[in-house]
């Protein structure tokens, strides 16, 4: 830190949109509390937008940089330059860290300055500092949760109203819970970026966005939710990072949860994250996963931690392989012809892949006939081979539909 004595800490603010403007207001409003907590006043000394400010002079005139521009370039270049100049950086930019975390954390380590990013995952939920500080030496086995509020809102509304995905998406856009271009939220890419960051933190290993397998919610049909409701299941887009078979698996997928699961009651645009480890059993935290003020609050928390001299620079310590083929349970929905022997032919295909069925119901007759089943845990590669083979049966009126199921009892 270049500032000394009682001079105010000068904050260079890159981006003054939804979060940046809220941060500037919050810093002004909570100025006395910041000074009381850190012994230093803090003020915004320069602002960069597309039409205002010059990065080099903002950097020269600041002690700490807050990056709230979004995107990977020029954010990467600016964050790197700030760290190399010995200035700590706070960012809310998940794409930047999920794609260029290795490079930027290495620069921070070399320069001996902090790069903090609480707001990049689940906004105001303090999951980053909980893992880094509270569980810093705990052998975490799994970190998982609902890390995208847009999709949780859409799935909650579809389950409550029975409306179609397209109708509920349009409503989410009207209410401001979904962007005009919702692609990265609904296809799972946004959640994947957050899971790359959480996996790196939890397992002390480099994980980049390209290593996270993700699926979205675009294909979810109202009748999937209707059947699930009958069975008491709730549908969530989950991000899961876990130790598996000597490596780690990091994935995002829609998933049915049994009642009693701590994530099952999380409704609307809220996020929730669970951490599991033998030494802690499980911890669940939930709260708003977005919003200008809420995100700015997490950013300000990071600024205060830096000014107070808390916490070491995050570091990567071990190499763990990404395990791609893991075991999962599935819900399987087959629209079948209403004729004798169909169930036996379906069972034979599943049997060929050594897949066993936990429960099956036959619904409707004639044009409406369908088989809805829950499959016991099996390797995903076997399930996918079975689904391909089922798709080739003459008995099916449309392609099979499947959704993962978490059957653990809580
Ligand atoms: N919004 C949320 O609820 C939320 C939640 C969690 C994390 N985040 C993260 O917070 C960050 C900011 O999000 P936001 O919603 O505040 O974005 P935003 O409203 O779009 O604001 C972005 C700001 O950055 C500026 N900017 C963008 N590209 C720039 C460039 N190339 N050069 C200079 N200035 C540039 C924009 O300038 P102009 O004003 O000139 O356009 C604007 O002031 C993102 O990384 C986002 O992922 C947001």
Short mmCIF file of C-alpha atoms in Angstrom, two decimals, residues 2-273:
data_model
loop_
_atom_site.label_atom_id
_atom_site.label_comp_id
_atom_site.label_asym_id
_atom_site.label_seq_id
_atom_site.Cartn_x
_atom_site.Cartn_y
_atom_site.Cartn_z
CA UNK A 2 1.41 3.39 -0.97
CA UNK A 3 -0.74 5.53 1.26
CA UNK A 4 0.53 6.15 4.71
CA UNK A 5 -0.41 7.76 7.99
CA UNK A 6 -3.81 9.38 8.11
CA UNK A 7 -4.08 10.13 4.39
CA UNK A 8 -7.24 8.59 2.92
CA UNK A 9 -6.85 5.40 0.93
CA UNK A 10 -7.44 6.25 -2.71
CA UNK A 11 -9.62 3.78 -4.60
CA UNK A 12 -9.48 3.61 -8.39
CA UNK A 13 -12.91 2.42 -9.57
CA UNK A 14 -12.97 0.63 -12.93
CA UNK A 15 -16.63 0.54 -14.03
CA UNK A 16 -19.56 2.51 -12.64
CA UNK A 17 -22.55 0.47 -13.78
CA UNK A 18 -25.00 -1.42 -11.57
CA UNK A 19 -22.40 -2.60 -9.05
CA UNK A 20 -19.81 0.19 -9.47
CA UNK A 21 -22.33 2.98 -8.80
CA UNK A 22 -23.75 1.09 -5.81
CA UNK A 23 -20.21 0.60 -4.48
CA UNK A 24 -19.38 4.31 -4.73
CA UNK A 25 -22.62 5.19 -2.88
CA UNK A 26 -22.07 2.52 -0.22
CA UNK A 27 -18.49 3.62 0.38
CA UNK A 28 -19.68 7.19 0.92
CA UNK A 29 -22.55 6.06 3.17
CA UNK A 30 -20.45 3.66 5.26
CA UNK A 31 -17.31 5.85 5.29
CA UNK A 32 -17.25 6.27 9.07
CA UNK A 33 -17.74 2.55 9.68
CA UNK A 34 -14.89 1.79 7.24
CA UNK A 35 -12.63 4.24 9.07
CA UNK A 36 -13.58 2.77 12.45
CA UNK A 37 -12.91 -0.80 11.25
CA UNK A 38 -9.61 -0.09 9.50
CA UNK A 39 -8.24 3.11 10.99
CA UNK A 40 -8.18 4.62 7.49
CA UNK A 41 -10.57 6.82 5.54
CA UNK A 42 -11.23 5.58 2.00
CA UNK A 43 -12.41 7.53 -1.02
CA UNK A 44 -12.92 7.01 -4.73
CA UNK A 45 -10.05 8.87 -6.37
CA UNK A 46 -10.83 8.10 -10.01
CA UNK A 47 -13.47 6.41 -12.15
CA UNK A 48 -13.09 4.64 -15.49
CA UNK A 49 -16.04 4.00 -17.81
CA UNK A 50 -16.19 3.72 -21.59
CA UNK A 51 -16.57 7.49 -21.79
CA UNK A 52 -14.76 8.75 -18.70
CA UNK A 53 -11.29 8.51 -17.20
CA UNK A 54 -7.90 7.20 -18.24
CA UNK A 55 -6.60 3.94 -16.76
CA UNK A 56 -2.94 4.93 -16.43
CA UNK A 57 -3.70 8.12 -14.52
CA UNK A 58 -6.31 6.38 -12.35
CA UNK A 59 -3.74 3.70 -11.47
CA UNK A 60 -1.06 6.28 -10.70
CA UNK A 61 -3.45 8.18 -8.43
CA UNK A 62 -4.79 5.22 -6.43
CA UNK A 63 -3.68 2.85 -3.66
CA UNK A 64 -6.20 0.10 -4.43
CA UNK A 65 -8.16 -0.86 -7.55
CA UNK A 66 -11.79 -2.04 -7.58
CA UNK A 67 -12.60 -3.69 -10.92
CA UNK A 68 -16.34 -3.70 -11.72
CA UNK A 69 -16.25 -3.52 -15.51
CA UNK A 70 -16.93 -7.16 -16.33
CA UNK A 71 -15.63 -9.05 -19.40
CA UNK A 72 -12.14 -10.43 -19.77
CA UNK A 73 -10.48 -7.65 -21.77
CA UNK A 74 -9.41 -5.01 -20.91
CA UNK A 75 -10.20 -6.11 -17.32
CA UNK A 76 -7.37 -8.68 -17.42
CA UNK A 77 -4.83 -6.14 -18.65
CA UNK A 78 -5.86 -3.57 -16.02
CA UNK A 79 -5.95 -6.01 -13.09
CA UNK A 80 -2.56 -7.38 -14.09
CA UNK A 81 -1.06 -3.88 -14.37
CA UNK A 82 -2.46 -2.88 -10.97
CA UNK A 83 -1.06 -5.99 -9.25
CA UNK A 84 2.33 -5.53 -10.92
CA UNK A 85 2.33 -1.94 -9.64
CA UNK A 86 1.94 -3.38 -6.12
CA UNK A 87 -1.69 -2.29 -5.74
CA UNK A 88 -4.25 -4.69 -4.27
CA UNK A 89 -7.29 -5.43 -6.43
CA UNK A 90 -10.88 -6.29 -5.56
CA UNK A 91 -13.01 -7.69 -8.38
CA UNK A 92 -16.50 -9.15 -8.85
CA UNK A 93 -15.56 -10.56 -12.26
CA UNK A 94 -16.15 -14.34 -12.36
CA UNK A 95 -15.32 -14.70 -16.06
CA UNK A 96 -11.95 -13.02 -15.54
CA UNK A 97 -11.00 -15.34 -12.67
CA UNK A 98 -12.46 -18.51 -14.19
CA UNK A 99 -10.53 -17.97 -17.42
CA UNK A 100 -7.36 -16.17 -16.27
CA UNK A 101 -7.19 -16.97 -12.55
CA UNK A 102 -3.89 -18.86 -12.86
CA UNK A 103 -2.13 -15.94 -14.46
CA UNK A 104 -3.59 -13.28 -12.17
CA UNK A 105 -3.11 -15.18 -8.89
CA UNK A 106 0.51 -15.83 -9.93
CA UNK A 107 1.06 -12.13 -10.59
CA UNK A 108 -0.53 -11.29 -7.21
CA UNK A 109 1.73 -13.82 -5.46
CA UNK A 110 4.86 -12.49 -7.13
CA UNK A 111 3.95 -8.93 -6.30
CA UNK A 112 2.94 -9.87 -2.75
CA UNK A 113 -0.40 -8.08 -3.00
CA UNK A 114 -3.95 -9.25 -2.52
CA UNK A 115 -6.44 -10.12 -5.25
CA UNK A 116 -9.85 -10.47 -3.59
CA UNK A 117 -13.06 -11.62 -5.25
CA UNK A 118 -15.84 -12.42 -2.76
CA UNK A 119 -18.51 -10.87 -5.00
CA UNK A 120 -17.57 -13.03 -8.01
CA UNK A 121 -19.38 -16.08 -6.56
CA UNK A 122 -22.90 -15.89 -5.14
CA UNK A 123 -22.54 -12.10 -4.59
CA UNK A 124 -23.23 -11.36 -0.94
CA UNK A 125 -22.94 -14.93 0.41
CA UNK A 126 -19.49 -14.97 2.09
CA UNK A 127 -18.48 -18.32 0.58
CA UNK A 128 -15.04 -17.25 -0.63
CA UNK A 129 -13.84 -16.03 2.75
CA UNK A 130 -15.51 -18.98 4.49
CA UNK A 131 -13.52 -21.44 2.38
CA UNK A 132 -10.29 -19.41 2.40
CA UNK A 133 -10.30 -18.50 6.05
CA UNK A 134 -12.75 -20.62 8.05
CA UNK A 135 -11.95 -23.85 6.18
CA UNK A 136 -8.44 -22.90 5.01
CA UNK A 137 -6.86 -26.13 6.30
CA UNK A 138 -9.96 -28.34 6.19
CA UNK A 139 -9.97 -31.18 3.67
CA UNK A 140 -13.14 -30.21 1.83
CA UNK A 141 -14.81 -33.12 0.06
CA UNK A 142 -17.52 -31.25 -1.80
CA UNK A 143 -18.70 -27.71 -2.47
CA UNK A 144 -21.95 -27.37 -4.34
CA UNK A 145 -25.06 -25.34 -4.64
CA UNK A 146 -27.34 -23.02 -6.53
CA UNK A 147 -25.03 -20.33 -7.88
CA UNK A 148 -27.25 -18.75 -10.53
CA UNK A 149 -30.30 -16.80 -9.41
CA UNK A 150 -31.83 -16.40 -12.88
CA UNK A 151 -32.22 -20.14 -13.42
CA UNK A 152 -33.44 -20.72 -9.87
CA UNK A 153 -36.13 -18.10 -10.42
CA UNK A 154 -37.18 -19.73 -13.71
CA UNK A 155 -37.31 -23.26 -12.25
CA UNK A 156 -39.19 -22.08 -9.13
CA UNK A 157 -41.77 -20.29 -11.30
CA UNK A 158 -42.18 -23.23 -13.69
CA UNK A 159 -42.77 -25.56 -10.74
CA UNK A 160 -45.24 -23.21 -9.05
CA UNK A 161 -47.26 -22.19 -12.13
CA UNK A 162 -46.88 -25.08 -14.58
CA UNK A 163 -45.98 -22.48 -17.25
CA UNK A 164 -43.53 -23.21 -20.07
CA UNK A 165 -39.83 -22.34 -19.98
CA UNK A 166 -40.28 -19.62 -22.65
CA UNK A 167 -43.16 -17.93 -20.80
CA UNK A 168 -41.33 -17.92 -17.48
CA UNK A 169 -38.11 -16.65 -19.09
CA UNK A 170 -40.06 -13.71 -20.56
CA UNK A 171 -41.47 -12.95 -17.09
CA UNK A 172 -37.98 -13.16 -15.54
CA UNK A 173 -36.78 -10.62 -18.12
CA UNK A 174 -39.69 -8.27 -17.30
CA UNK A 175 -38.86 -8.46 -13.59
CA UNK A 176 -35.14 -7.87 -14.16
CA UNK A 177 -34.10 -11.36 -12.99
CA UNK A 178 -32.84 -12.27 -16.47
CA UNK A 179 -30.77 -10.22 -18.91
CA UNK A 180 -32.01 -9.29 -22.39
CA UNK A 181 -29.52 -11.95 -23.59
CA UNK A 182 -29.89 -14.69 -20.95
CA UNK A 183 -27.73 -17.27 -22.78
CA UNK A 184 -24.89 -17.57 -20.25
CA UNK A 185 -27.31 -17.91 -17.35
CA UNK A 186 -29.71 -20.47 -18.83
CA UNK A 187 -27.10 -22.67 -20.52
CA UNK A 188 -25.09 -23.08 -17.30
CA UNK A 189 -21.98 -21.14 -18.42
CA UNK A 190 -22.30 -18.49 -15.69
CA UNK A 191 -22.64 -21.16 -12.99
CA UNK A 192 -19.70 -23.04 -14.54
CA UNK A 193 -17.43 -19.99 -14.15
CA UNK A 194 -18.38 -19.73 -10.47
CA UNK A 195 -17.79 -23.46 -9.92
CA UNK A 196 -14.31 -23.18 -11.48
CA UNK A 197 -13.53 -20.51 -8.88
CA UNK A 198 -15.02 -22.50 -5.98
CA UNK A 199 -13.22 -25.70 -7.03
CA UNK A 200 -9.89 -23.88 -7.12
CA UNK A 201 -10.51 -22.50 -3.66
CA UNK A 202 -11.84 -25.70 -2.10
CA UNK A 203 -9.24 -28.09 -3.50
CA UNK A 204 -6.21 -25.75 -3.85
CA UNK A 205 -5.81 -26.80 -7.44
CA UNK A 206 -5.96 -24.92 -10.74
CA UNK A 207 -9.36 -25.30 -12.43
CA UNK A 208 -10.35 -23.26 -15.47
CA UNK A 209 -13.72 -22.74 -17.07
CA UNK A 210 -12.87 -25.05 -19.97
CA UNK A 211 -12.59 -27.98 -17.51
CA UNK A 212 -16.11 -27.56 -16.14
CA UNK A 213 -18.76 -29.68 -17.89
CA UNK A 214 -22.04 -27.81 -17.95
CA UNK A 215 -25.66 -28.28 -19.02
CA UNK A 216 -28.45 -25.72 -18.78
CA UNK A 217 -32.19 -25.65 -18.25
CA UNK A 218 -33.40 -24.77 -21.76
CA UNK A 219 -34.75 -28.29 -22.40
CA UNK A 220 -36.80 -28.61 -19.19
CA UNK A 221 -40.48 -29.33 -19.93
CA UNK A 222 -43.44 -28.48 -17.68
CA UNK A 223 -44.38 -32.17 -17.44
CA UNK A 224 -40.91 -33.04 -16.02
CA UNK A 225 -41.73 -30.67 -13.20
CA UNK A 226 -45.29 -31.96 -12.86
CA UNK A 227 -44.09 -35.57 -12.37
CA UNK A 228 -41.41 -34.40 -9.99
CA UNK A 229 -43.97 -32.50 -7.95
CA UNK A 230 -46.02 -35.68 -7.56
CA UNK A 231 -42.94 -37.40 -6.19
CA UNK A 232 -42.12 -34.44 -3.90
CA UNK A 233 -38.93 -33.63 -5.85
CA UNK A 234 -37.71 -30.11 -6.59
CA UNK A 235 -35.63 -29.15 -9.61
CA UNK A 236 -32.49 -26.99 -9.28
CA UNK A 237 -29.58 -26.04 -11.53
CA UNK A 238 -26.70 -27.29 -9.39
CA UNK A 239 -23.01 -26.59 -9.54
CA UNK A 240 -21.02 -29.44 -7.99
CA UNK A 241 -17.28 -29.62 -7.28
CA UNK A 242 -16.22 -32.79 -5.46
CA UNK A 243 -13.38 -35.17 -4.87
CA UNK A 244 -13.91 -38.35 -6.91
CA UNK A 245 -11.63 -41.32 -7.62
CA UNK A 246 -8.38 -39.57 -6.70
CA UNK A 247 -9.24 -36.45 -8.67
CA UNK A 248 -12.01 -33.90 -8.78
CA UNK A 249 -15.20 -33.54 -10.75
CA UNK A 250 -16.61 -30.07 -11.48
CA UNK A 251 -19.97 -29.91 -13.22
CA UNK A 252 -23.17 -27.91 -13.64
CA UNK A 253 -26.47 -29.67 -14.39
CA UNK A 254 -30.19 -29.54 -13.68
CA UNK A 255 -30.99 -31.94 -10.89
CA UNK A 256 -33.94 -33.26 -8.87
CA UNK A 257 -33.58 -33.11 -5.11
CA UNK A 258 -35.49 -35.22 -2.61
CA UNK A 259 -37.46 -33.42 0.10
CA UNK A 260 -35.37 -32.58 3.14
CA UNK A 261 -32.30 -31.68 1.09
CA UNK A 262 -31.02 -28.31 2.39
CA UNK A 263 -31.08 -26.85 -1.15
CA UNK A 264 -34.64 -27.98 -1.93
CA UNK A 265 -36.42 -25.01 -0.28
CA UNK A 266 -34.26 -22.33 -1.99
CA UNK A 267 -36.74 -20.42 -4.16
CA UNK A 268 -36.68 -17.50 -6.59
CA UNK A 269 -33.50 -15.58 -7.42
CA UNK A 270 -31.68 -16.72 -4.27
CA UNK A 271 -28.39 -18.62 -4.24
CA UNK A 272 -27.22 -21.21 -1.71
CA UNK A 273 -23.89 -22.96 -1.31
#
